[in-house]
XYZ file of C-alpha atoms in Angstrom:
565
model
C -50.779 5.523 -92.301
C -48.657 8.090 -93.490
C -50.018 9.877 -97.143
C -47.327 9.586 -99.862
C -46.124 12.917 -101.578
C -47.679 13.016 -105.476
C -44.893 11.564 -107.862
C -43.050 13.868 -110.240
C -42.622 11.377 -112.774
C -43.761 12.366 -116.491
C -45.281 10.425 -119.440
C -43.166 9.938 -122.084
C -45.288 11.850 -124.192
C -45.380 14.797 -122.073
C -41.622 15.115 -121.059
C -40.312 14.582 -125.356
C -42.965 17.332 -126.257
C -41.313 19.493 -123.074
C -38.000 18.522 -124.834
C -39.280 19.548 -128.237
C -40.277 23.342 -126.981
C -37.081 24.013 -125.263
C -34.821 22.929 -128.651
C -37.261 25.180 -130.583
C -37.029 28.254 -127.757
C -33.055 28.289 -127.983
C -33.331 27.644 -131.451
C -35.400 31.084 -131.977
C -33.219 33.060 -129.498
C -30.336 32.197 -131.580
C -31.983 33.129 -134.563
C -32.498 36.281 -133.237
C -29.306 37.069 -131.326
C -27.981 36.194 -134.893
C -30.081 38.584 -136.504
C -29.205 41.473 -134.198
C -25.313 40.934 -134.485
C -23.185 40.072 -130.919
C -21.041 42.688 -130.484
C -18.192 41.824 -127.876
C -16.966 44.481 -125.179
C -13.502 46.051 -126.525
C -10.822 46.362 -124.376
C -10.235 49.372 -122.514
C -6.938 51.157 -123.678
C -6.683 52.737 -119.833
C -5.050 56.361 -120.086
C -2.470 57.184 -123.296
C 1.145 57.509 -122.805
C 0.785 60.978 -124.626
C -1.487 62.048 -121.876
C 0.289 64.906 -119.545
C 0.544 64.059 -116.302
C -0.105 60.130 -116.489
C 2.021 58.752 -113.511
C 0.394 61.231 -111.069
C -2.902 60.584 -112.428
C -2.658 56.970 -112.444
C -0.945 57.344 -108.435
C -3.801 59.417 -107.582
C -6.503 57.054 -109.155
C -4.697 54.248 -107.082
C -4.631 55.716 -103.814
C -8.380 56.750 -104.330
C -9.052 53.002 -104.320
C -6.887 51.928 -101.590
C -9.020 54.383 -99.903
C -12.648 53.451 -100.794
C -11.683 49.720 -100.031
C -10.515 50.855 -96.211
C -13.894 52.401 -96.275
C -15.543 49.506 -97.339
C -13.905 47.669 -95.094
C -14.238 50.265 -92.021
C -18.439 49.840 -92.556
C -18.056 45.752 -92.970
C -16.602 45.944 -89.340
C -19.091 48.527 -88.169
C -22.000 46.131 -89.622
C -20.628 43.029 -87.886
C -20.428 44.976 -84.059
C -24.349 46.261 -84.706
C -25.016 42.523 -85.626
C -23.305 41.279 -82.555
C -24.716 43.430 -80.014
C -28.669 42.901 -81.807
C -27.371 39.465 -80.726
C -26.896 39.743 -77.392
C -29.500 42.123 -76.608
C -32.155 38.968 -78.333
C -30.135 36.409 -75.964
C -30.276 38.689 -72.609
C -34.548 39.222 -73.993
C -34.754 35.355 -74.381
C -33.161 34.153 -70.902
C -35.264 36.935 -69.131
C -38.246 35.558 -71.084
C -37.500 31.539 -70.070
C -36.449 32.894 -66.156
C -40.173 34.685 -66.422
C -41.734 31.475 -67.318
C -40.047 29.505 -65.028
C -40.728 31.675 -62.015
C -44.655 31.993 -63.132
C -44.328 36.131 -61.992
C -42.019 38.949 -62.515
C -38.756 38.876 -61.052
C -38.518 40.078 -57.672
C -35.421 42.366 -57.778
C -37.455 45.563 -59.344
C -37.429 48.159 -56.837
C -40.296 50.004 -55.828
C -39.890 53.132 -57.454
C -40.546 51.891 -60.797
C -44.051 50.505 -59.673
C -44.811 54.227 -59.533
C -44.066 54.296 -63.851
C -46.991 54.505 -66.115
C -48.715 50.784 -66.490
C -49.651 49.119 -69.397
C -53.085 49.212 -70.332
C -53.904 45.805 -70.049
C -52.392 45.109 -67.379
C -54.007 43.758 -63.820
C -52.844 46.616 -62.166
C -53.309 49.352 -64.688
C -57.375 48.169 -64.500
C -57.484 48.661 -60.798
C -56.014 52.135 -61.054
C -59.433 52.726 -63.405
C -61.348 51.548 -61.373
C -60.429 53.161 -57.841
C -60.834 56.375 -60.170
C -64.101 55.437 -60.702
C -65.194 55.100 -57.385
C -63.717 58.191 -56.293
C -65.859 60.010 -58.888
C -68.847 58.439 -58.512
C -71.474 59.894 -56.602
C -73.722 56.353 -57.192
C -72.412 53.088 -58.041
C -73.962 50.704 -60.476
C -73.189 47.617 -59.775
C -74.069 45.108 -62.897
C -75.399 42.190 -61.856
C -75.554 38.925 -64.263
C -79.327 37.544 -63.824
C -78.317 34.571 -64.602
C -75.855 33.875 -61.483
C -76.599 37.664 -59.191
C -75.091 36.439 -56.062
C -71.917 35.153 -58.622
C -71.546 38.523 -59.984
C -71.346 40.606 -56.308
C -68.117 41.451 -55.144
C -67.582 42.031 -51.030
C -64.850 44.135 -51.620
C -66.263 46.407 -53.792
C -69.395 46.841 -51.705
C -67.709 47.415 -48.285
C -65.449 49.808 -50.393
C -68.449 51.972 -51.480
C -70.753 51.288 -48.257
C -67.883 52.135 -46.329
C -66.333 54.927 -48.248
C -68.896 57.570 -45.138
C -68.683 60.378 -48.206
C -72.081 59.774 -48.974
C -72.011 57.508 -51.897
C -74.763 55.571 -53.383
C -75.260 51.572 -54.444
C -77.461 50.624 -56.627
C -77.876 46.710 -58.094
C -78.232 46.591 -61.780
C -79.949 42.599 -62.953
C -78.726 42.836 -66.244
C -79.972 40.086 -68.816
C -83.199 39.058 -67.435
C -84.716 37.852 -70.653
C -82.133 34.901 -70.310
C -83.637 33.239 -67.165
C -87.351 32.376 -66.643
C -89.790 34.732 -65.464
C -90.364 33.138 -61.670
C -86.543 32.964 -60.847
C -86.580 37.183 -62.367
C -89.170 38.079 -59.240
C -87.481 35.674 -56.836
C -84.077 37.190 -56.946
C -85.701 41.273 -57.225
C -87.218 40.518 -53.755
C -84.007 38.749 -52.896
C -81.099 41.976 -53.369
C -84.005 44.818 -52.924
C -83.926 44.095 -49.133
C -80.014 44.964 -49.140
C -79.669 47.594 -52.037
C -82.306 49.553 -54.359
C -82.177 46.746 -57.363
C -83.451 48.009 -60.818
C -84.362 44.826 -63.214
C -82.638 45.807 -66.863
C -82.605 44.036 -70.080
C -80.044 46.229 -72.224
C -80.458 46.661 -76.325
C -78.826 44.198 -78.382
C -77.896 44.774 -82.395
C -76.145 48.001 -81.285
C -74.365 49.824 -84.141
C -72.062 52.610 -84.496
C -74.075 55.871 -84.521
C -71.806 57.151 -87.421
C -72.720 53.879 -89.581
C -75.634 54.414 -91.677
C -77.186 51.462 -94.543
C -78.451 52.245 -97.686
C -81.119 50.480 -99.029
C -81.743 49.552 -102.930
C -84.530 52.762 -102.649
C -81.322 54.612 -102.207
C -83.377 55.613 -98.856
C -80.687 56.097 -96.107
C -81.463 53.969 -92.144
C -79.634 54.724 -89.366
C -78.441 52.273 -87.550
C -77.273 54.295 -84.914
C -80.849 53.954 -82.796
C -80.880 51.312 -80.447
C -83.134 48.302 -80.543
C -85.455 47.518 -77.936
C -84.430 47.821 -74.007
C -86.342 47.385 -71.180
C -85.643 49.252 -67.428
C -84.017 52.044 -68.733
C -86.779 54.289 -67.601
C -86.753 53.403 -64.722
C -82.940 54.051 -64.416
C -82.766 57.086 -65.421
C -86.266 58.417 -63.566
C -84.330 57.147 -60.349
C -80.861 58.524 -61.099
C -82.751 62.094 -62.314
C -84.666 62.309 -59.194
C -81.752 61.474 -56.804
C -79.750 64.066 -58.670
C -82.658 66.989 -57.718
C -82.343 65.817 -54.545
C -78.445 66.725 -54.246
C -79.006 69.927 -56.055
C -76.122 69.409 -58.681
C -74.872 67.325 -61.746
C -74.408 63.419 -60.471
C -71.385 61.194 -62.133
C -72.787 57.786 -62.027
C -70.536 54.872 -61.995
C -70.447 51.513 -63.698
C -68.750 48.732 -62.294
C -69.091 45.051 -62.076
C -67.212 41.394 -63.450
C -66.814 40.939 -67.439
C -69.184 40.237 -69.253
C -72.050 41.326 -67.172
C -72.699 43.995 -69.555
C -71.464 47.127 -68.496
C -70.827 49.246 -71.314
C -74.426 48.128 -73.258
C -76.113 49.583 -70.475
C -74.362 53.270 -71.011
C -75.088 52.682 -74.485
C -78.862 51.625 -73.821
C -79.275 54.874 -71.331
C -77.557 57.039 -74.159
C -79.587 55.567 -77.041
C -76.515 55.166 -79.437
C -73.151 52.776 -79.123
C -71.128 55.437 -77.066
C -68.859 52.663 -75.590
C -67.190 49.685 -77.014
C -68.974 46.203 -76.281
C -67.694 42.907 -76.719
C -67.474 38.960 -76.253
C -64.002 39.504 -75.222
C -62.503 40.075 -71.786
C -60.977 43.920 -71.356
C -62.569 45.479 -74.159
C -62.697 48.820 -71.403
C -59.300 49.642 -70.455
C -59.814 52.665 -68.839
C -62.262 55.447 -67.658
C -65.073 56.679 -70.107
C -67.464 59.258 -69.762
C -70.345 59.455 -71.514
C -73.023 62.642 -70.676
C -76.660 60.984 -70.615
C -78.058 64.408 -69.473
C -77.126 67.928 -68.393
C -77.265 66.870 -64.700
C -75.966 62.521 -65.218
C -72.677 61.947 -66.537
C -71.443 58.008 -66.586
C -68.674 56.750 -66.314
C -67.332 53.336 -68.107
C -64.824 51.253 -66.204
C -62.377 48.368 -66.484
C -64.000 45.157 -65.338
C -63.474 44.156 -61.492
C -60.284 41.988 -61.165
C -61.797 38.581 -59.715
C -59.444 36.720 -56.649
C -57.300 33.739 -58.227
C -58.491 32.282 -54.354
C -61.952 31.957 -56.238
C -63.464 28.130 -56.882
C -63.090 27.170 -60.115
C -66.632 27.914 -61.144
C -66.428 31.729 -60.442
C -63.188 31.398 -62.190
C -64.774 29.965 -65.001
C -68.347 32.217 -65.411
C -66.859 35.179 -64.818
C -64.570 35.137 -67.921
C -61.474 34.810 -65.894
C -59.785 31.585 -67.631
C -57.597 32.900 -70.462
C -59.386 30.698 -73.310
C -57.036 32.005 -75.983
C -53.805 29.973 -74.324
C -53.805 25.942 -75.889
C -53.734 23.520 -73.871
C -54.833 25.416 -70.414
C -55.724 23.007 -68.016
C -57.835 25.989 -66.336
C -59.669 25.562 -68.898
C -60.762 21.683 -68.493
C -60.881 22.297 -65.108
C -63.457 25.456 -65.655
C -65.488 23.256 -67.858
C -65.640 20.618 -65.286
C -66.796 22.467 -62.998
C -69.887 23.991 -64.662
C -71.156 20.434 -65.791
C -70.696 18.794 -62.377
C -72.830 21.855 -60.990
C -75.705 21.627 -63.331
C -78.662 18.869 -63.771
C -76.975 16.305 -66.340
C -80.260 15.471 -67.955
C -80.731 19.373 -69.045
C -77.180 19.348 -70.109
C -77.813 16.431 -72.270
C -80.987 18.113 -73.987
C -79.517 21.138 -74.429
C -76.647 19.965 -76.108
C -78.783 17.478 -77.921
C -76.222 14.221 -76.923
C -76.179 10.850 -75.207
C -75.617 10.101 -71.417
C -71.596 10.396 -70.358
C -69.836 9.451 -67.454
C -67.585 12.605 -67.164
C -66.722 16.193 -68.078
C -63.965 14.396 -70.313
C -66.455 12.301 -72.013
C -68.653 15.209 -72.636
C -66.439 17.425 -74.582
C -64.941 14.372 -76.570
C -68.680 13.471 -77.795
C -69.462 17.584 -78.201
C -66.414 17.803 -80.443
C -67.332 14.642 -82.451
C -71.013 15.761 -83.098
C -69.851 19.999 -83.571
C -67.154 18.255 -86.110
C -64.561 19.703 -84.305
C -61.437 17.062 -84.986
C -57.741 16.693 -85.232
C -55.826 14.688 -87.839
C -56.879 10.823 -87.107
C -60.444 11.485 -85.744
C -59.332 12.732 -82.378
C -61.591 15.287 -80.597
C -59.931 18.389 -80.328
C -60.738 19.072 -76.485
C -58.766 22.311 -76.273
C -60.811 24.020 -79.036
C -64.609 22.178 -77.959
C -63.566 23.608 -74.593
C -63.272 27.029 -75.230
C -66.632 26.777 -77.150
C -68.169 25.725 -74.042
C -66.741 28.338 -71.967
C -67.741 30.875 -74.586
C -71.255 30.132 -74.316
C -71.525 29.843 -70.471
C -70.244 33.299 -70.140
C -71.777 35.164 -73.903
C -75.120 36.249 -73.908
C -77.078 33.604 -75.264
C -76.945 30.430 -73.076
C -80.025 30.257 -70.621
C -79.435 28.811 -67.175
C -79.824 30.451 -63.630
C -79.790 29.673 -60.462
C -81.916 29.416 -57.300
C -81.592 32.575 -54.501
C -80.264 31.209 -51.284
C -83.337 29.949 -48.402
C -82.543 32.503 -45.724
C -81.984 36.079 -45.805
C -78.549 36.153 -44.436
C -76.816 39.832 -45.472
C -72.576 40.192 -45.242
C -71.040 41.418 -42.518
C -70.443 45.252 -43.168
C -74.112 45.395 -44.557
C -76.179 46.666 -41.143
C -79.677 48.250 -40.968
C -77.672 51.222 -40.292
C -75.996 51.012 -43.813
C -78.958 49.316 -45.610
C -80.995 52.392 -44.465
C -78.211 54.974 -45.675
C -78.435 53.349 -49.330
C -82.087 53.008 -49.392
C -82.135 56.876 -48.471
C -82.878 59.732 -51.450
C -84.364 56.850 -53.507
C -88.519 56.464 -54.143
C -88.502 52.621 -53.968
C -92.460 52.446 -54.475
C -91.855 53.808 -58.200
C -89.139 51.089 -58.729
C -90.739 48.026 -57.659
C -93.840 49.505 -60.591
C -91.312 50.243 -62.896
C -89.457 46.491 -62.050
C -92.740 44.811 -62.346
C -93.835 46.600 -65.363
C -90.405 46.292 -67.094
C -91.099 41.912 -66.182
C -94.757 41.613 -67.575
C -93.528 43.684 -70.584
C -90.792 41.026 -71.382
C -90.449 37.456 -72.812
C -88.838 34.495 -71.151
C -87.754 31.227 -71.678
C -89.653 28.486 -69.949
C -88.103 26.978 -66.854
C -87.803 23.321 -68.848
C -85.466 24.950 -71.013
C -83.250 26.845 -69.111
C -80.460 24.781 -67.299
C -80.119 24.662 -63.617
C -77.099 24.919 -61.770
C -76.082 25.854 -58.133
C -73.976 28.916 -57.369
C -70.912 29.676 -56.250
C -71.719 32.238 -54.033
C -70.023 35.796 -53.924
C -67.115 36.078 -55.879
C -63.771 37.490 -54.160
C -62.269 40.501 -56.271
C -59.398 42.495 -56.206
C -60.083 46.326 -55.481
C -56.472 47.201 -53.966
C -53.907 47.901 -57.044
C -51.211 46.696 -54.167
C -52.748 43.146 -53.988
C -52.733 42.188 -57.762
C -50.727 39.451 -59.080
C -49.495 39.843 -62.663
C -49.708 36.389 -64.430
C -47.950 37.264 -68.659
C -50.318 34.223 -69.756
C -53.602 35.746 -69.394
C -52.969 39.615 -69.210
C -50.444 40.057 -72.776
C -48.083 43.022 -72.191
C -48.757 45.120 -74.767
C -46.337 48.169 -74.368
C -43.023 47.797 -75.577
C -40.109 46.787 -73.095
C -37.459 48.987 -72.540
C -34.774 46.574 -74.423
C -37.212 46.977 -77.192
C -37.052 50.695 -77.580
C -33.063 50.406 -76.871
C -32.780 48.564 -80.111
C -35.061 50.594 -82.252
C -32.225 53.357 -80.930
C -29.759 50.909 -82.157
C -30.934 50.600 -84.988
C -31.633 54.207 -86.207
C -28.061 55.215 -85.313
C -26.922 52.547 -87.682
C -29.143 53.347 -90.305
C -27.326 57.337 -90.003
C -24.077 55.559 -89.750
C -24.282 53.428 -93.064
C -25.590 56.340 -94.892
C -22.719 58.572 -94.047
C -20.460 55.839 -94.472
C -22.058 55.456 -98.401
C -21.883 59.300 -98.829
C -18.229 58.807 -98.396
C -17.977 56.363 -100.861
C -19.950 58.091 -103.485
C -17.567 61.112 -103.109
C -14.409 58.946 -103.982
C -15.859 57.638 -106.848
C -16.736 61.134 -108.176
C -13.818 62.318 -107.578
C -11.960 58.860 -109.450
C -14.707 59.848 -112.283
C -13.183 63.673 -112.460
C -9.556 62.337 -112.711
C -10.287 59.772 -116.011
C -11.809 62.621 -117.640
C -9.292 65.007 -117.530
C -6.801 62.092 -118.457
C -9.333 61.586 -121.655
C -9.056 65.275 -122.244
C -5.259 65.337 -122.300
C -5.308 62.101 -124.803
C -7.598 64.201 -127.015
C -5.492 67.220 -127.386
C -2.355 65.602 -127.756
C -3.223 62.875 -130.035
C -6.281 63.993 -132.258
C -5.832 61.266 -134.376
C -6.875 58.410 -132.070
C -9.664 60.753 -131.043
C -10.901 60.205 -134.752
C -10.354 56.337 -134.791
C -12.495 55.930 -131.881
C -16.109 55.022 -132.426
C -18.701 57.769 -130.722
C -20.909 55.950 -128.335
C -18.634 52.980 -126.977
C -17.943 52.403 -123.611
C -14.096 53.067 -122.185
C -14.013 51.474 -119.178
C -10.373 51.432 -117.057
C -9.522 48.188 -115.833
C -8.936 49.814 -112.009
C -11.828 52.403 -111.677
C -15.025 53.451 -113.820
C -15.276 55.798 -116.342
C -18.447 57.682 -117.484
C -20.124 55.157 -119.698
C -22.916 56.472 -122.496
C -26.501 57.036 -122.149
C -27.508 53.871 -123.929
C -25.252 51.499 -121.240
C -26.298 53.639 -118.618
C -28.677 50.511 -117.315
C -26.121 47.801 -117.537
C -24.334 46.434 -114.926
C -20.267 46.894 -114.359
C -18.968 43.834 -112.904
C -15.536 45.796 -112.490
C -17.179 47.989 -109.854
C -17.821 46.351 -106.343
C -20.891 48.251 -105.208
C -21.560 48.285 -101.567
């Protein structure tokens, strides 16, 4: 049922006492306009027949208006073109806009020279650029690793691209968030990716703060913020990129490269010891290349995240922050969501989430959304918003789940003994399986009974090549402005300078009209001194055709005689 709008009816009571007020408020200002004595306007007496000169004066005064009201005019018309092509330039923006829609891409009749124009920074394409950069750079890789899902969070492309690169570049694997999955599955995986790549086991500081924020405290003692809290592996890190670098004789740049979300950035900012790069929940917080100095001899370098294939399943999609969760309605979305329940154990679903046994993915989120509160008008669940929730914790940093590393040792196709050995090479891997199992005893883990279950995807396809990405508006926002956009800014400046001129003109005319009606005045004066003496000082004279100068105290008060533009 529809609610009613509140009634504006009165009480009796209320409206005569209203009544009562309003009688006594004109009442008073009566009273007082009484009081003060109404004086009415008099009429203007234009320019005296005594005064020398008065046909050519009044001709000239005339013709002075005939031409401020062409002006007028002339800037009226000038107003309505601007208006008219602001129009057409917002029509031509909103068909393009509805075609782009429609088609679900850009339009295919850009040529290829302006591909080669600067990108925007969020764009697809503009992130791949960053990242082949990085690459290039880097004498060793990083590649960031989620513990959580490690085989999800490996890219072919990117490892062929480095293994195969033959200019001596390094891999390393990075297992980033190991205090999220239990202790057992931690050991299985290291023994798992050490037998393809030198893999150091990381847990990066959390609670980072700006090193220029500092808090004081009611002792008026200052605490920096700035320091890090705990981390654990970074030792071990930087021991094994320090001693590779003696081994090459010079100063090492040390990439960092991997999925969102995989935590990237927080490990450049656990190595340097302050928040040096952005972090965040967010997708494409890192738009481009960073480089932070750790050392006199290891520079890092921040990059974009890796751009995963839209050929993907719909669970890589959906952990690897790809789905744009900030579009309603996305049925990537639902279909994300559906995909992580139907590959975990429904019983640990249920206990974590604290609920009753469902039938579906659907009748999951509509019972999450009615226990979380989250409803529409009427009591429905709002799926859209319970949806994104879910999402948000899958792929944040505080859900625990993980996944089981696959029965038989099977490496990818470009990853030989030959190559295998090559990576392995310049690195002491004695001193990092001490530091890996030193850095696991030291830590605390959930137990396996709490953390969820669920069977991986496998490797995740990603997009290396800039020449291969799709654009898609929906997920990646343009946020440089169009060149239509800067056309009308143009526009619109030049009609700014235009008006102003235009009002310049118009001011002059009426200065000049003002010049003419005083020397008119002045020629009344010295022929006829005695009206002189029967006018009153301080009253306005005011011509019936054009404005005269009126006196200090009226100075405020508005001329209805004078169309002001």
């Amino acid at each position: 049922a529809e609610l009613r709008k509140a009634s504006k009816r009165l009480s009796c009571h209320k409206r005569y006492k209203i009544q009562k007020k309003i009688r006594e408020h004109h009442r008073k200002v009566r009273k007082e306009a009484k009081k003060r004595g109404h004086k009415k306007p008099k009429k203007d007496p234009g320019v005296p027949s005594a005064a020398p000169f008065k046909e050519e004066l009044l001709r000239e005064a005339e013709q002075r208006k005939q031409r401020l009201e062409e002006l007028k005019q002339k800037q009226k018309l000038n107003r309505q073109k601007e208006h008219e092509k602001k129009r057409k330039l917002e029509a031509k923006k909103n068909a393009a806009k509805i075609k782009e829609k429609a088609e679900g891409k850009e339009s295919s009749g850009k040529s290829k020279g302006k591909t080669n124009k600067r990108l925007n920074k969020n764009s697809k394409k503009s992130f791949c650029r960053e990242l082949n950069k990085v690459l290039e750079a880097s004498d060793v890789v990083l590649e960031v690793l989620d513990a959580r899902d490690p085989m999800g969070c490996r890219c072919p492309q990117l490892e062929q691209a480095v293994t195969c690169s033959g200019g001596n570049k390094k891999l390393l694997l990075v297992l980033n968030k190991i205090d999220l999955v239990p202790k057992d599955n931690v050991e299985k995986w290291l023994n798992y990716l050490k037998k393809e790549f030198p893999t150091v086991a990381f847990k990066s500081a959390t609670m980072m703060k700006d090193k220029t924020v500092e808090q004081v405290t009611k002792r008026r003692a200052r605490v920096d913020l700035s320091k890090t809290s705990q981390c654990f592996g970074s030792k071990c890190l930087l021991k094994l990129l320090q001693e590779y670098g003696k081994t090459q004789d010079k100063a090492i740049q040390v990439g960092v490269v991997g999925f969102p979300n995989v935590g990237k950035s927080s490990i450049i900012n656990s190595l340097k010891g302050v928040r040096a790069c952005n972090v965040g929940i967010a997708r494409g917080v890192t738009k481009s290349v960073q480089i932070v100095h750790i050392d006199k001899q290891t520079k890092m370098l921040d990059s974009p995240s890796i751009i995963a294939d839209p050929s993907n399943s719909a669970l890589a999609l959906a952990l690897r922050s790809v789905i744009d969760t900030e579009e309603p309605g996305s049925a990537d979305m639902l279909e994300g969501v559906d995909a992580i329940i139907n590959h975990c154990s429904k019983q640990q679903v249920m206990m974590h989430y604290s609920m009753p046994d469902f039938r579906n993915p659907e009748e999951f989120l509509s019972l999450l959304a009615q226990k979380r509160g989250m409803l529409k008008k009427g009591g429905v669940p709002d799926i859209d918003n319970i949806a994104k929730l879910v999402l948000c914790d899958w792929t944040g940093g505080k859900m625990s789940y993980h996944s089981q590393p696959p029965g038989s040792q099977t490496p990818p196709p470009y990853l030989t003994e030959q190559k295998i050995a090559e990576m392995q090479e310049g690195f002491n891997l004695k001193n990092v399986e001490e530091e890996n199992s030193n850095t696991v005893q030291a830590l605390k883990y959930p137990s396996p009974a709490s953390s969820i279950i669920f069977q991986s995807a496998g490797m995740t396809n990603g997009t290396i090549e800039e020449t291969k990405v799709i654009e898609e508006r929906s997920e990646w926002k343009n946020m440089g402005r169009t060149k239509e956009e800067e056309e009308e800014e143009e526009e619109d400046e030049e009609e700014e300078f235009t008006e102003s001129d235009d009002e310049d003109d118009v001011e002059e005319e009426e200065n000049e009209v003002k010049e003419a009606t005083r020397k008119a005045k002045l020629g009344k004066q010295q022929t006829t001194p005695a009206n002189s003496e029967e006018q009153v000082a301080g009253e306005p004279s005011t011509s019936l055709s054009f404005s005269l100068d009126k006196p200090a105290e009226e100075d405020d008060a508005y001329d209805f005689n004078t169309d002001y533009v």
